Amino acid sequence: NAGVMQNPRHLVRRRGQEARLRCSPMKGHSHVYWYRQLPEEGLKFMVYLQKENIIDESGMPKERFSAEFPKEGPSILRIQQVVRGDSAAYFCASSPIGTDESSSYNSPLHFGNGTRLTVT
Amino acid sequence: DAKTTQPTSMDCAEGRAANLPCNHSTISGNEYVYWYRQIHSQGPQYIIHGLKNNETNEMASLIITEDRKSSTLILPHATLRDTAVYYCIVSGNQFYFGTGTSLTVIP
């Protein structure tokens, strides 16, 4: 039973280029969460998606960042015109039910091993 | 964002029990307490979660106080591979990670 798969594991981009990070959730999971971890810091929530819907993007920077989770295929986190400050580890998690679907949420999120983005 | 408070760092001797505390005084009646750990920038690894009763699995035990305002994660026989950052999370609408406790297991 494959876990959450993220690719690429490492991504190097020059300033101004675009970065595309992919996340395939665990089988049977239709809820995806993206987190960012800057060096020496904790994980910060970015966005929560269900298939074809963005449920909560309160942690997403207002510009240059977007996320999607199409009906078919992986979830994509897209960063346009990257800057050095975007260098970080980006983690994806999935769950079989959404954290917004119950006031008593009883299902752990399962995380991938992340994509490490380096902007030069 | 995070509704939990943890010590910044702790040491534990190899083979001894590691007891990691967490305060969550504003927890709501139906929110669960989750514990994760992150080993050297790998993805966070789920350990255990509970609502009000104590829980145990193959990795750890979770002790939740009767008023649910705090909990303790217990690693019964710590090994060097348990050196990691441990995060205590209260499930609300989102899983908010604080800064966690950096546990160092000493040989």
CSV table of C-alpha atoms in Angstrom, one decimal:
chain,number,residue,atom,x,y,z
A,1,ASN,CA,0.0,0.0,0.0
A,2,ALA,CA,1.9,3.0,-1.3
A,3,GLY,CA,2.1,6.0,0.9
A,4,VAL,CA,1.9,9.6,-0.2
A,5,MET,CA,4.2,10.1,-3.1
A,6,GLN,CA,5.8,13.5,-3.8
A,7,ASN,CA,8.0,14.3,-6.8
A,8,PRO,CA,10.5,15.5,-7.5
A,9,ARG,CA,12.4,15.0,-4.2
A,10,HIS,CA,14.7,17.9,-5.0
A,11,LEU,CA,14.1,20.8,-7.4
A,12,VAL,CA,16.4,23.6,-8.3
A,13,ARG,CA,15.1,26.7,-10.0
A,14,ARG,CA,16.6,30.0,-10.9
A,15,ARG,CA,14.9,33.2,-9.8
A,16,GLY,CA,12.0,34.0,-12.0
A,17,GLN,CA,11.4,30.4,-13.2
A,18,GLU,CA,8.3,28.3,-12.3
A,19,ALA,CA,8.3,25.4,-9.9
A,20,ARG,CA,5.7,22.6,-10.1
A,21,LEU,CA,5.5,20.2,-7.2
A,22,ARG,CA,3.4,17.0,-7.5
A,23,CYS,CA,1.7,15.0,-4.8
A,24,SER,CA,-0.1,11.7,-5.3
A,25,PRO,CA,-2.2,10.9,-2.2
A,26,MET,CA,-2.6,7.5,-0.6
A,27,LYS,CA,-5.0,5.1,-2.4
A,28,GLY,CA,-8.6,5.9,-1.4
A,29,HIS,CA,-7.7,9.4,0.0
A,30,SER,CA,-9.4,12.3,-1.7
A,31,HIS,CA,-8.2,15.1,0.6
A,32,VAL,CA,-4.8,16.7,0.2
A,33,TYR,CA,-3.0,19.3,2.3
A,34,TRP,CA,0.2,21.2,1.5
A,35,TYR,CA,2.6,22.5,4.1
A,36,ARG,CA,5.8,24.5,3.8
A,37,GLN,CA,8.8,24.3,6.1
A,38,LEU,CA,11.5,26.9,6.0
A,39,PRO,CA,14.9,26.0,7.2
A,40,GLU,CA,15.0,25.6,11.0
A,41,GLU,CA,11.3,26.3,11.3
A,42,GLY,CA,8.1,24.3,11.8
A,43,LEU,CA,5.6,23.2,9.2
A,44,LYS,CA,3.2,25.9,8.1
A,45,PHE,CA,-0.2,25.1,6.6
A,46,MET,CA,-0.7,26.4,3.1
A,47,VAL,CA,-3.8,24.9,1.5
A,48,TYR,CA,-6.3,22.1,1.7
A,49,LEU,CA,-8.0,20.6,-1.3
A,50,GLN,CA,-10.5,18.0,-2.2
A,51,LYS,CA,-10.9,16.7,-5.7
A,52,GLU,CA,-11.5,19.7,-8.0
A,53,ASN,CA,-12.1,22.0,-5.0
A,54,ILE,CA,-10.0,24.3,-2.9
A,55,ILE,CA,-11.4,24.1,0.6
A,56,ASP,CA,-9.0,26.3,2.6
A,57,GLU,CA,-6.2,28.4,1.2
A,58,SER,CA,-5.8,30.6,4.2
A,59,GLY,CA,-2.1,29.8,4.4
A,60,MET,CA,-1.2,30.4,0.8
A,61,PRO,CA,0.7,33.5,-0.2
A,62,LYS,CA,-1.7,35.8,-2.2
A,63,GLU,CA,0.6,36.0,-5.2
A,64,ARG,CA,2.6,33.6,-7.4
A,65,PHE,CA,1.3,30.5,-5.5
A,66,SER,CA,-1.5,28.3,-6.7
A,67,ALA,CA,-2.7,24.7,-6.1
A,68,GLU,CA,-5.0,22.3,-7.8
A,69,PHE,CA,-6.2,18.8,-7.3
A,70,PRO,CA,-7.9,17.6,-10.6
A,71,LYS,CA,-10.3,14.8,-10.9
A,72,GLU,CA,-7.6,12.7,-12.4
A,73,GLY,CA,-3.9,12.8,-11.5
A,74,PRO,CA,-1.9,14.3,-8.7
A,75,SER,CA,-2.3,17.5,-6.8
A,76,ILE,CA,0.0,20.2,-8.1
A,77,LEU,CA,1.5,23.1,-6.1
A,78,ARG,CA,2.7,25.8,-8.6
A,79,ILE,CA,5.0,28.6,-7.7
A,80,GLN,CA,5.5,31.2,-10.4
A,81,GLN,CA,8.5,33.5,-10.7
A,82,VAL,CA,10.3,31.9,-7.8
A,83,VAL,CA,12.4,34.0,-5.5
A,84,ARG,CA,15.1,33.0,-3.0
A,85,GLY,CA,12.7,33.2,-0.1
A,86,ASP,CA,10.7,30.3,-1.7
A,87,SER,CA,13.5,27.9,-0.9
A,88,ALA,CA,12.0,25.4,1.5
A,89,ALA,CA,10.7,21.9,1.9
A,90,TYR,CA,7.2,21.5,0.7
A,91,PHE,CA,5.2,18.6,2.3
A,92,CYS,CA,2.0,17.1,1.1
A,93,ALA,CA,-0.4,15.1,3.3
A,94,SER,CA,-3.6,13.1,2.5
A,95,SER,CA,-6.5,11.8,4.4
A,96,PRO,CA,-9.6,9.7,3.6
A,97,ILE,CA,-12.0,12.3,5.1
A,98,GLY,CA,-11.6,16.1,5.3
A,99,THR,CA,-10.6,17.9,8.5
A,100,ASP,CA,-13.6,20.2,7.8
A,101,GLU,CA,-16.1,17.3,7.7
A,102,SER,CA,-16.3,16.8,11.4
A,103,SER,CA,-16.0,18.9,14.4
A,104,SER,CA,-14.4,15.7,16.0
A,105,TYR,CA,-11.8,14.8,13.5
A,106,ASN,CA,-10.5,11.3,14.0
A,107,SER,CA,-8.2,10.4,11.2
A,108,PRO,CA,-4.4,11.1,11.0
A,109,LEU,CA,-3.0,12.9,8.0
A,110,HIS,CA,-0.4,10.9,6.2
A,111,PHE,CA,2.6,12.8,4.9
A,112,GLY,CA,5.0,12.4,2.0
A,113,ASN,CA,8.7,12.9,2.3
A,114,GLY,CA,8.6,16.3,0.7
A,115,THR,CA,10.1,18.3,-2.2
A,116,ARG,CA,13.1,20.4,-1.4
A,117,LEU,CA,13.0,23.5,-3.5
A,118,THR,CA,16.2,25.5,-3.9
A,119,VAL,CA,16.1,28.8,-5.7
A,120,THR,CA,19.4,30.1,-7.0
B,1,ASP,CA,-2.2,29.4,15.1
B,2,ALA,CA,-1.0,26.3,17.1
B,3,LYS,CA,-3.1,25.7,20.2
B,4,THR,CA,-0.4,23.7,22.0
B,5,THR,CA,2.6,24.4,24.1
B,6,GLN,CA,5.7,22.1,24.3
B,7,PRO,CA,9.2,22.4,25.7
B,8,THR,CA,11.7,23.4,23.1
B,9,SER,CA,14.1,20.5,23.8
B,10,MET,CA,14.6,17.5,25.9
B,11,ASP,CA,17.3,14.8,26.4
B,12,CYS,CA,16.7,11.2,27.3
B,13,ALA,CA,19.2,8.4,28.0
B,14,GLU,CA,19.1,5.5,25.6
B,15,GLY,CA,16.9,2.6,27.0
B,16,ARG,CA,15.0,4.9,29.4
B,17,ALA,CA,11.5,6.1,28.9
B,18,ALA,CA,11.1,9.5,27.2
B,19,ASN,CA,8.1,11.5,28.5
B,20,LEU,CA,7.2,14.4,26.3
B,21,PRO,CA,4.6,16.9,27.8
B,22,CYS,CA,2.1,19.1,25.9
B,23,ASN,CA,-0.3,21.7,27.2
B,24,HIS,CA,-3.5,22.3,25.3
B,25,SER,CA,-5.6,24.2,27.8
B,26,THR,CA,-8.0,25.6,25.1
B,27,ILE,CA,-8.9,22.2,23.7
B,28,SER,CA,-12.6,21.8,22.8
B,29,GLY,CA,-14.6,18.8,24.0
B,30,ASN,CA,-14.5,16.9,20.8
B,31,GLU,CA,-11.0,17.7,19.5
B,32,TYR,CA,-8.4,15.0,19.4
B,33,VAL,CA,-4.8,15.2,20.4
B,34,TYR,CA,-2.3,13.9,17.8
B,35,TRP,CA,1.4,13.3,18.0
B,36,TYR,CA,3.8,13.3,15.1
B,37,ARG,CA,7.5,13.3,14.8
B,38,GLN,CA,9.9,14.5,12.2
B,39,ILE,CA,13.3,12.9,11.8
B,40,HIS,CA,15.9,15.0,10.2
B,41,SER,CA,13.7,16.8,7.6
B,42,GLN,CA,11.8,13.7,6.5
B,43,GLY,CA,8.1,14.0,6.3
B,44,PRO,CA,6.2,14.0,9.6
B,45,GLN,CA,5.5,10.5,10.9
B,46,TYR,CA,2.2,9.9,12.6
B,47,ILE,CA,2.7,8.3,16.1
B,48,ILE,CA,-0.6,8.2,18.0
B,49,HIS,CA,-3.8,10.1,18.8
B,50,GLY,CA,-6.5,10.1,21.4
B,51,LEU,CA,-9.6,11.9,22.6
B,52,LYS,CA,-9.9,11.3,26.4
B,53,ASN,CA,-8.8,7.8,27.1
B,54,ASN,CA,-5.2,6.8,27.3
B,55,GLU,CA,-3.9,5.1,24.2
B,56,THR,CA,-1.1,2.7,23.4
B,57,ASN,CA,0.3,1.3,20.2
B,58,GLU,CA,3.5,-0.3,19.0
B,59,MET,CA,5.3,3.0,19.0
B,60,ALA,CA,4.2,4.9,22.1
B,61,SER,CA,1.6,5.6,24.8
B,62,LEU,CA,-0.5,8.7,25.1
B,63,ILE,CA,-1.7,9.8,28.5
B,64,ILE,CA,-4.3,12.5,28.5
B,65,THR,CA,-5.3,14.2,31.8
B,66,GLU,CA,-8.9,14.0,33.0
B,67,ASP,CA,-9.5,17.7,32.2
B,68,ARG,CA,-7.9,17.1,28.8
B,69,LYS,CA,-5.8,20.3,29.2
B,70,SER,CA,-2.5,18.4,28.8
B,71,SER,CA,-1.1,15.2,27.6
B,72,THR,CA,2.2,13.2,27.7
B,73,LEU,CA,3.7,11.1,25.0
B,74,ILE,CA,5.7,8.2,26.4
B,75,LEU,CA,8.3,6.3,24.4
B,76,PRO,CA,8.9,3.4,26.7
B,77,HIS,CA,12.5,2.5,25.7
B,78,ALA,CA,14.0,5.3,23.8
B,79,THR,CA,16.6,4.4,21.1
B,80,LEU,CA,19.0,6.6,19.2
B,81,ARG,CA,16.6,6.4,16.2
B,82,ASP,CA,14.0,8.2,18.3
B,83,THR,CA,16.0,11.4,18.1
B,84,ALA,CA,13.6,13.8,16.3
B,85,VAL,CA,11.3,16.8,16.7
B,86,TYR,CA,8.0,15.7,18.3
B,87,TYR,CA,4.8,17.7,17.5
B,88,CYS,CA,1.7,17.7,19.6
B,89,ILE,CA,-1.4,18.9,17.6
B,90,VAL,CA,-5.0,19.5,18.5
B,91,SER,CA,-7.3,18.7,15.6
B,92,GLY,CA,-9.4,21.6,14.7
B,93,ASN,CA,-10.2,22.6,11.2
B,94,GLN,CA,-6.6,22.3,10.3
B,95,PHE,CA,-3.6,20.5,11.7
B,96,TYR,CA,-1.4,23.3,12.9
B,97,PHE,CA,2.2,22.4,13.7
B,98,GLY,CA,4.0,24.5,16.4
B,99,THR,CA,7.7,24.3,16.9
B,100,GLY,CA,7.6,21.0,18.7
B,101,THR,CA,10.1,19.4,21.1
B,102,SER,CA,13.5,18.4,19.9
B,103,LEU,CA,14.2,15.1,21.6
B,104,THR,CA,17.8,14.0,21.7
B,105,VAL,CA,18.4,10.4,22.8
B,106,ILE,CA,21.9,10.1,24.4
B,107,PRO,CA,23.9,6.9,24.3
